[in-house]
mmCIF file of N, CA and C in Angstrom:
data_model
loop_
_atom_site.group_PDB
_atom_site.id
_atom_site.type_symbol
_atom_site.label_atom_id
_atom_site.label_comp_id
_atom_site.label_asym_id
_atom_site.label_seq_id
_atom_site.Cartn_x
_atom_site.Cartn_y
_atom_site.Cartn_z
ATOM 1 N N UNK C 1 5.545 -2.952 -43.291
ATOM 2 C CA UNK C 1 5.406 -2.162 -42.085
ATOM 3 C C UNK C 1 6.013 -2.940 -40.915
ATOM 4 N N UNK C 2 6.681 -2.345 -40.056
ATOM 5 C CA UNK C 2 7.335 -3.137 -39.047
ATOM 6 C C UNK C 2 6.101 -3.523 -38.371
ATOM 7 N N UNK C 3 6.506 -5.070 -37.430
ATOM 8 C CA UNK C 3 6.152 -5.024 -36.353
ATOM 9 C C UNK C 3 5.927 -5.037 -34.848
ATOM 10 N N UNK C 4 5.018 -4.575 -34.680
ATOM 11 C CA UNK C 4 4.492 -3.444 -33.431
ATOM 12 C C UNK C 4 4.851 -4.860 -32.049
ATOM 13 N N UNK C 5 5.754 -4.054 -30.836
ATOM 14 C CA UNK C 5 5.648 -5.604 -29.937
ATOM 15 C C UNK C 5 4.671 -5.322 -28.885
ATOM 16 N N UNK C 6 4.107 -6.677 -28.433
ATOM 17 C CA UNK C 6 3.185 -6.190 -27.590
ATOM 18 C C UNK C 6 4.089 -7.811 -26.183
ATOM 19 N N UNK C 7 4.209 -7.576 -25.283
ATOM 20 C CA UNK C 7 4.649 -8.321 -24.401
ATOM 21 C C UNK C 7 3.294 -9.375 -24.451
ATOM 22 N N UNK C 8 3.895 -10.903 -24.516
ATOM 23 C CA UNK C 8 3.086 -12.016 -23.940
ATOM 24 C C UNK C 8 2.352 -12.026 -22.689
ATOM 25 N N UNK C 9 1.135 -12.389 -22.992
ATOM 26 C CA UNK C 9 0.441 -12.496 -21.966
ATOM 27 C C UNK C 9 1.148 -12.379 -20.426
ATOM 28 N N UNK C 10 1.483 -14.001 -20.172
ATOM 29 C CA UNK C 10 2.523 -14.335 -18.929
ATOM 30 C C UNK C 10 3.783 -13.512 -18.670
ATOM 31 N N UNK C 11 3.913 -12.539 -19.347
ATOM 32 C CA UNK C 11 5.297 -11.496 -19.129
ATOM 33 C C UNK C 11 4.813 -10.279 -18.798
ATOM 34 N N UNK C 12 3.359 -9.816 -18.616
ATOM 35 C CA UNK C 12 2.829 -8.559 -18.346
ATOM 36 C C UNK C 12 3.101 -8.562 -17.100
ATOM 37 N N UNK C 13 3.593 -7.226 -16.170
ATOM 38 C CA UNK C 13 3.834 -7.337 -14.709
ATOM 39 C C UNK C 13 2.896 -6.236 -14.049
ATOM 40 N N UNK C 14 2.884 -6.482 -13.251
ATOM 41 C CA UNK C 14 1.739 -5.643 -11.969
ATOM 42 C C UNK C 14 1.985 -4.121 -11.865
ATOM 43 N N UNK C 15 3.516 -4.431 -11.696
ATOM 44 C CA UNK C 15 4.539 -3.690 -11.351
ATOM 45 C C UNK C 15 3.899 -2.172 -12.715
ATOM 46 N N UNK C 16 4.760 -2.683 -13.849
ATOM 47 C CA UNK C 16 4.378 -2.328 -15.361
ATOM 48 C C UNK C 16 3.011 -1.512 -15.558
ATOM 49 N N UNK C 17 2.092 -2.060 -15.465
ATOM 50 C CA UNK C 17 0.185 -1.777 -15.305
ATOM 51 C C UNK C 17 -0.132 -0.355 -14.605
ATOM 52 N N UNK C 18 0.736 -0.850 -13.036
ATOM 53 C CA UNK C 18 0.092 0.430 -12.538
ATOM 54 C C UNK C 18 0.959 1.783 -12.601
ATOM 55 N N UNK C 19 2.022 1.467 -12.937
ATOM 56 C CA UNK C 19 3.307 2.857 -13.475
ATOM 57 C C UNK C 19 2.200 3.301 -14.640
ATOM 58 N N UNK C 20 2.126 2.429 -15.987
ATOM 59 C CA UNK C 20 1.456 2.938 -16.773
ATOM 60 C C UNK C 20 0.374 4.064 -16.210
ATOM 61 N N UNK C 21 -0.668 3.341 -15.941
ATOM 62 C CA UNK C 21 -1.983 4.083 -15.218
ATOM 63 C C UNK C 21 -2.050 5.092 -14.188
ATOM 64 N N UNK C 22 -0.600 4.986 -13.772
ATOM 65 C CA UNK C 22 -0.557 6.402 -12.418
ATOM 66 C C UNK C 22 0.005 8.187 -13.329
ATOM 67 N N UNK C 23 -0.101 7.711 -14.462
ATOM 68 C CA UNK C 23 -0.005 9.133 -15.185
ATOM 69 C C UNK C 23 -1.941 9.233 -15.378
ATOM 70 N N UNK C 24 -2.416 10.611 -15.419
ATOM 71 C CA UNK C 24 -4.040 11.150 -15.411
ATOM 72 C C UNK C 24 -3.984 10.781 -16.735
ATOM 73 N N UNK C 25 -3.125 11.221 -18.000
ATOM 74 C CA UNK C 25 -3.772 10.541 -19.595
ATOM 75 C C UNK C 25 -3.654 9.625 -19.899
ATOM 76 N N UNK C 26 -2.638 8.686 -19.450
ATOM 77 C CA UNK C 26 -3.194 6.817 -20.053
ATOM 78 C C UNK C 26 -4.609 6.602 -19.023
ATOM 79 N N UNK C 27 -4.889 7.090 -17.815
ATOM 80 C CA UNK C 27 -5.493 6.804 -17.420
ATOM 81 C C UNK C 27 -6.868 6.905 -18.130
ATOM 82 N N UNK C 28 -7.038 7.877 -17.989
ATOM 83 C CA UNK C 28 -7.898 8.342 -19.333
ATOM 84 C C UNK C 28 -7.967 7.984 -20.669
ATOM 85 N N UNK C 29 -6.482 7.669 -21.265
ATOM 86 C CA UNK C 29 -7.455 6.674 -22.317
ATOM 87 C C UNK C 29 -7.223 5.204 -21.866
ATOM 88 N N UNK C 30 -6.979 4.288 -21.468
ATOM 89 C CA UNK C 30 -7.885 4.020 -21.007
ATOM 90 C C UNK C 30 -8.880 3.334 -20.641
ATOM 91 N N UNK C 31 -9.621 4.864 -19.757
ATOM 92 C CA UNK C 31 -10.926 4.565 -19.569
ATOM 93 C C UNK C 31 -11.700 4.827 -20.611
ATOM 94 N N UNK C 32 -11.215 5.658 -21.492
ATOM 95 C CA UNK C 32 -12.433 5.782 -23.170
ATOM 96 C C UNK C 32 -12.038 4.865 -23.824
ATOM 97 N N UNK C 33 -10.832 3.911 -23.938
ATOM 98 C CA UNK C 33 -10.746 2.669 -24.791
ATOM 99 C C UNK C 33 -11.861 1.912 -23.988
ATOM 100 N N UNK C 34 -11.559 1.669 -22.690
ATOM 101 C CA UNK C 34 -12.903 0.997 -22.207
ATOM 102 C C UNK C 34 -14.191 1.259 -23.048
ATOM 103 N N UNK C 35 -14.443 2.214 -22.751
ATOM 104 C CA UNK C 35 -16.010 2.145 -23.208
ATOM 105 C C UNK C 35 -16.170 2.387 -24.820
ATOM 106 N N UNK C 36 -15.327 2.183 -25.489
ATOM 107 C CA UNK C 36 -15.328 2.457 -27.071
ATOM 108 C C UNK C 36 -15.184 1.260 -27.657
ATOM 109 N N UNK C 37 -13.905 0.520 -26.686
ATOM 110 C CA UNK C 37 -13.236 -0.591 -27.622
ATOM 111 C C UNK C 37 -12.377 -0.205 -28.998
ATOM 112 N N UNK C 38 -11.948 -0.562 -29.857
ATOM 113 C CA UNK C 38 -10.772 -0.483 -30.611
ATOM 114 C C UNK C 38 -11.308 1.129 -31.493
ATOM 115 N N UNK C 39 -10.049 1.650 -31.026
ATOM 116 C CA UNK C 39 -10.808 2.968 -31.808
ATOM 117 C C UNK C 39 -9.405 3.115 -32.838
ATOM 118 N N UNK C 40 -9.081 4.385 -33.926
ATOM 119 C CA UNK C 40 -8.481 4.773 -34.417
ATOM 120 C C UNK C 40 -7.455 6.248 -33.518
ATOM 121 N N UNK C 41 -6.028 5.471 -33.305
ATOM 122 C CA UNK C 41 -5.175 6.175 -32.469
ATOM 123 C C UNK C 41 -5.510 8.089 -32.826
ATOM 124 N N UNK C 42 -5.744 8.245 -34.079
ATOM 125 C CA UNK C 42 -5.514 9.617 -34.153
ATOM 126 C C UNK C 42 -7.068 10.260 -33.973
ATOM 127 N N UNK C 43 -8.164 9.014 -33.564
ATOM 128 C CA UNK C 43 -9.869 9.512 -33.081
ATOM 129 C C UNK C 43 -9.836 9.635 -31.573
ATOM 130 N N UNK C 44 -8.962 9.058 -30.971
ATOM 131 C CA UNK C 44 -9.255 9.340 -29.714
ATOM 132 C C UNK C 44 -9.548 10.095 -28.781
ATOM 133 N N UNK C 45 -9.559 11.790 -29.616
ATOM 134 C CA UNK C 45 -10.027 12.794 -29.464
ATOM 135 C C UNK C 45 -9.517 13.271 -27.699
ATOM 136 N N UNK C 46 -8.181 12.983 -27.658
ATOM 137 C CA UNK C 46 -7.166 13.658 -26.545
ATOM 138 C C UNK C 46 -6.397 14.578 -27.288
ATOM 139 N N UNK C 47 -6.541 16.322 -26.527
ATOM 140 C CA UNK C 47 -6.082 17.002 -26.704
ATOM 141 C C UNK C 47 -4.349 17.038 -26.785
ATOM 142 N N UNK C 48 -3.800 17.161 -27.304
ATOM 143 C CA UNK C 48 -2.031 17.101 -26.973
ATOM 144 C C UNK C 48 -1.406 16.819 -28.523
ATOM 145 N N UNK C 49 -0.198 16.900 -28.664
ATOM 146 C CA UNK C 49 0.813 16.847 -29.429
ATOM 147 C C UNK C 49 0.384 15.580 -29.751
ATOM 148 N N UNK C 50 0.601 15.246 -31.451
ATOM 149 C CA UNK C 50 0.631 13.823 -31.907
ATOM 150 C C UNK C 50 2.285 12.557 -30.570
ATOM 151 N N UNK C 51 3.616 13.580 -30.713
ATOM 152 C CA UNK C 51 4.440 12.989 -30.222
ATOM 153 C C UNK C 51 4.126 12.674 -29.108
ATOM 154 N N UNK C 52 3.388 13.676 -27.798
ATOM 155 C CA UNK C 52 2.864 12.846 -26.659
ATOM 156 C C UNK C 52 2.169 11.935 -26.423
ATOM 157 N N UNK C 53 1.134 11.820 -27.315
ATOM 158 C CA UNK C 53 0.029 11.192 -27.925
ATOM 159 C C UNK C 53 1.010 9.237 -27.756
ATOM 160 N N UNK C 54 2.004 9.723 -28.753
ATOM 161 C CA UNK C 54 2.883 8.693 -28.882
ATOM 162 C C UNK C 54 3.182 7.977 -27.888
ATOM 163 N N UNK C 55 3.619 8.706 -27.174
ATOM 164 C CA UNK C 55 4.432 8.492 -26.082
ATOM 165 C C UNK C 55 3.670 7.506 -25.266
ATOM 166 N N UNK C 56 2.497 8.272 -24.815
ATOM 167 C CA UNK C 56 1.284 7.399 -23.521
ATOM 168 C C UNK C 56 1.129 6.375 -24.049
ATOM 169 N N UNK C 57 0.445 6.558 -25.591
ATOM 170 C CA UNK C 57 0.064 4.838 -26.545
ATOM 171 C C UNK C 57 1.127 4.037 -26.268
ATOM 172 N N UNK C 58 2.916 4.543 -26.277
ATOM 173 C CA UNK C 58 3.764 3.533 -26.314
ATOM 174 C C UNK C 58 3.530 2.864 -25.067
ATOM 175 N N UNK C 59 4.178 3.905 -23.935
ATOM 176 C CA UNK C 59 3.807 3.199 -22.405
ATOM 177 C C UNK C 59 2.762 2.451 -21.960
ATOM 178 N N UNK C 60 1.402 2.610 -22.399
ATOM 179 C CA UNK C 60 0.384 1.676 -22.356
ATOM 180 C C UNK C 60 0.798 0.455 -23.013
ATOM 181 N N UNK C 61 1.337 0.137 -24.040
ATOM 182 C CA UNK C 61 1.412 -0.883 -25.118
ATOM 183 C C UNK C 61 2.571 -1.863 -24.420
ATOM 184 N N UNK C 62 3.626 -1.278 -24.080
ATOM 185 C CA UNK C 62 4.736 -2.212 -23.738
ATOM 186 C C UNK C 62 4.269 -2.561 -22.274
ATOM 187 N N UNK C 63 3.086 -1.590 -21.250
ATOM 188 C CA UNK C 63 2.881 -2.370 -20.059
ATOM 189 C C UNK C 63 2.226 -3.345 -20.331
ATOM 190 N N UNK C 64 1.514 -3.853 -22.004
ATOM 191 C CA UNK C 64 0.695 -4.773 -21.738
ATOM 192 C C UNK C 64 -1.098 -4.492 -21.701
ATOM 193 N N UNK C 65 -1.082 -3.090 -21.504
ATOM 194 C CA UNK C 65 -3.079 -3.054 -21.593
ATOM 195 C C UNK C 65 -3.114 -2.620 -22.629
ATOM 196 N N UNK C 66 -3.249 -2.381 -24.195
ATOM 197 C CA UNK C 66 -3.228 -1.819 -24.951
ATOM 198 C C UNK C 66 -2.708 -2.936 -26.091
ATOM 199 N N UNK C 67 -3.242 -2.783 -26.985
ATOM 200 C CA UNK C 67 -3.010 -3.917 -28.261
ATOM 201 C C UNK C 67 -3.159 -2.807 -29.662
ATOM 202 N N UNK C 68 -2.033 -2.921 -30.450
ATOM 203 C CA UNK C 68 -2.175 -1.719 -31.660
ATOM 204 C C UNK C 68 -2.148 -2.976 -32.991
ATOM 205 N N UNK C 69 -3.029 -3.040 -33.670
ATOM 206 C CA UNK C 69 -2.963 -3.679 -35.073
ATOM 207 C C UNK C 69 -3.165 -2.408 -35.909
ATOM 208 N N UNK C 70 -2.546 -2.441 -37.233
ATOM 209 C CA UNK C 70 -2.341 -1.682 -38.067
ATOM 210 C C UNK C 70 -3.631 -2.294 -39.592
ATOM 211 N N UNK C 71 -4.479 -1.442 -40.367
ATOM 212 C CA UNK C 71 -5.382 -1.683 -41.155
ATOM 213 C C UNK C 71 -5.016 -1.048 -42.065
ATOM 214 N N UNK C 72 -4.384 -1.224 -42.942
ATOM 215 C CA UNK C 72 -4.356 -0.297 -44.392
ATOM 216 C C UNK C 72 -3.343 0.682 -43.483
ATOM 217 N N UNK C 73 -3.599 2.093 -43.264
ATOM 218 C CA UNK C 73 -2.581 2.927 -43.365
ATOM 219 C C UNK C 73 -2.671 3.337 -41.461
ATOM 220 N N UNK C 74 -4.138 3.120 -41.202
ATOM 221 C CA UNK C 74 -4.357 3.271 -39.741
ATOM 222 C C UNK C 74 -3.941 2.512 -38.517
ATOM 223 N N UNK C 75 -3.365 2.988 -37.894
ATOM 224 C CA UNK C 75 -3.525 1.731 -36.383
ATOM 225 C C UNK C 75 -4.686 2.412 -35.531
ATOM 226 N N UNK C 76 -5.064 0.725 -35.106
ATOM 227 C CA UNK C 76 -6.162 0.451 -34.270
ATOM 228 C C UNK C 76 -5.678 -0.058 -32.648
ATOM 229 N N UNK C 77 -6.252 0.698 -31.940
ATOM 230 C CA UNK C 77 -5.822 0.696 -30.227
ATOM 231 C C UNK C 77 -6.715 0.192 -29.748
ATOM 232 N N UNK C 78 -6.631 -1.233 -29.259
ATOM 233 C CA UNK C 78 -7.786 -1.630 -27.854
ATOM 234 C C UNK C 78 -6.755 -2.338 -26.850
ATOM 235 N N UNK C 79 -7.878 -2.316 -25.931
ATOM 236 C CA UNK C 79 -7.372 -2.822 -24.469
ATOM 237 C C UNK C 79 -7.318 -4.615 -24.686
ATOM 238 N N UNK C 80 -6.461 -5.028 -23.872
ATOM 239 C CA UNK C 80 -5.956 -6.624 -23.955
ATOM 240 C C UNK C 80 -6.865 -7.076 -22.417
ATOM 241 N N UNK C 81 -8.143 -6.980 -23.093
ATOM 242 C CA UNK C 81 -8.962 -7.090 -21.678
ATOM 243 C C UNK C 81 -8.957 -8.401 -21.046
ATOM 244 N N UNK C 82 -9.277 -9.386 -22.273
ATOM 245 C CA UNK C 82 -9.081 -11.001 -22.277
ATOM 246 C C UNK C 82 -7.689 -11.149 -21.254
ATOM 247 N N UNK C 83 -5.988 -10.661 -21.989
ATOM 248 C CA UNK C 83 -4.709 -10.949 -21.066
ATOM 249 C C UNK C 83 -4.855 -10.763 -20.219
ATOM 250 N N UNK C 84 -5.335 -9.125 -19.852
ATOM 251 C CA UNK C 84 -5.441 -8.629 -18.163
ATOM 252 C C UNK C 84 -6.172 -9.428 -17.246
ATOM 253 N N UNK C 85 -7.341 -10.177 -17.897
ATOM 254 C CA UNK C 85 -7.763 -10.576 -16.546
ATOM 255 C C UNK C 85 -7.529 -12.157 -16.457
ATOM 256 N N UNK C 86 -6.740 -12.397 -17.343
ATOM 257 C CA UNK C 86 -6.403 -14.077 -17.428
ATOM 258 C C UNK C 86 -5.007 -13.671 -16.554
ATOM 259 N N UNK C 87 -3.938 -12.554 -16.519
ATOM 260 C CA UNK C 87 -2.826 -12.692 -15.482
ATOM 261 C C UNK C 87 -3.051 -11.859 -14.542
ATOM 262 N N UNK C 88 -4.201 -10.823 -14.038
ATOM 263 C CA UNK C 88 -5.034 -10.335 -12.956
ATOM 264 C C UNK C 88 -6.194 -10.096 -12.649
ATOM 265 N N UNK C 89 -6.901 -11.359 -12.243
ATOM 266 C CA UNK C 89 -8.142 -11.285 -12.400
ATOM 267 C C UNK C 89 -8.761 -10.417 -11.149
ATOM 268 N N UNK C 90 -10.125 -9.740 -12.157
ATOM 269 C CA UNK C 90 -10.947 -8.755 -11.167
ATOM 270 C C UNK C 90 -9.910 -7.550 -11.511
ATOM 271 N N UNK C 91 -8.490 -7.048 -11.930
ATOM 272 C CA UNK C 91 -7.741 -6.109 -11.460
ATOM 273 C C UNK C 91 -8.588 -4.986 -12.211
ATOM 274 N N UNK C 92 -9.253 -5.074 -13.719
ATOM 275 C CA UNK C 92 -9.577 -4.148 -14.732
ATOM 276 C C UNK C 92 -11.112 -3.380 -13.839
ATOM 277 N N UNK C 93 -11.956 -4.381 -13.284
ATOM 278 C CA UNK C 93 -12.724 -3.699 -12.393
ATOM 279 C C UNK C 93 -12.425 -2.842 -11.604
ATOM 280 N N UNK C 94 -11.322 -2.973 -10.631
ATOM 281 C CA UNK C 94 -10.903 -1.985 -9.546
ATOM 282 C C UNK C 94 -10.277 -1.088 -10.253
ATOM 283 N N UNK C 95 -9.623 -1.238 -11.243
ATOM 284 C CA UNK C 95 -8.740 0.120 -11.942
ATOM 285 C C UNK C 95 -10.289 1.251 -12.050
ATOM 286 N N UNK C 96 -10.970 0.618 -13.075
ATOM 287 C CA UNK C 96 -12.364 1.219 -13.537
ATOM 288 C C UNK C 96 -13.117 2.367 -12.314
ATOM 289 N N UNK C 97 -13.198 1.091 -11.659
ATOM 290 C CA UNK C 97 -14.452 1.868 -10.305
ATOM 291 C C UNK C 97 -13.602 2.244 -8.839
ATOM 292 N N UNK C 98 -12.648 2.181 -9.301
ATOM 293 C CA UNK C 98 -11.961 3.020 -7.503
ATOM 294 C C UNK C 98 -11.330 3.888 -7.957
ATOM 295 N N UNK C 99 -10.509 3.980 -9.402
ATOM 296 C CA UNK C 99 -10.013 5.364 -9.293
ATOM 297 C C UNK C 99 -11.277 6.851 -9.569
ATOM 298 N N UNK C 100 -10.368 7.878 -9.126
ATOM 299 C CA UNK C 100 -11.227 9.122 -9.535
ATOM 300 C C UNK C 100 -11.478 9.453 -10.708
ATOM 301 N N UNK C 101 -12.833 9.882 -10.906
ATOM 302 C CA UNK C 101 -12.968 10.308 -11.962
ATOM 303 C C UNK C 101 -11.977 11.612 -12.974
ATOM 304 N N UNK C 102 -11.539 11.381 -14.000
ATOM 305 C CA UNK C 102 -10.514 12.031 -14.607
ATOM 306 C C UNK C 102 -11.146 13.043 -16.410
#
């Protein structure tokens, strides 16, 4: 199975993070990866096309909040909570509790 890139810690940019997060469905997931932690990409129970589906997971993944390991036939999606706040600390709080609810 190929593998999946996820940008190094020290190469994640600010810039990157909040492009990701200024679309309403990465935002949203997320905020349910938040409170789930590593779920199964096709449980995440967001309405939409598998290919859009794709799409947000990709853009999350290459900004850096999002980590995909693959288990047998499934990939597994969690947040790189540890990176984020080792190259912006406090930032995952303010994303959390200042944006609107979605």
């Amino acid at each position: 199975m190929k593998e999946i890139y996820h940008p190094p810690t020290e190469q994640i940019k600010l810039i990157n993070v909040f492009y990701a997060l200024s679309d309403q469905t990465r935002l949203r997931i997320f905020k349910k990866l938040f409170g789930i932690g590593e779920h199964s990409c096709r449980d995440l129970d967001v309405s939409m096309a598998k290919s859009t589906l794709s799409h947000h997971i990709r853009v999350l993944r290459e900004s850096g909040i999002i980590k995909i390991r693959s288990e047998g036939t499934q990939r597994l999606v969690s947040l790189r909570c540890d990176d984020l706040e080792i190259r912006f600390p406090g930032l995952l709080e303010v994303i959390l509790y200042a944006s609107e609810p979605v």
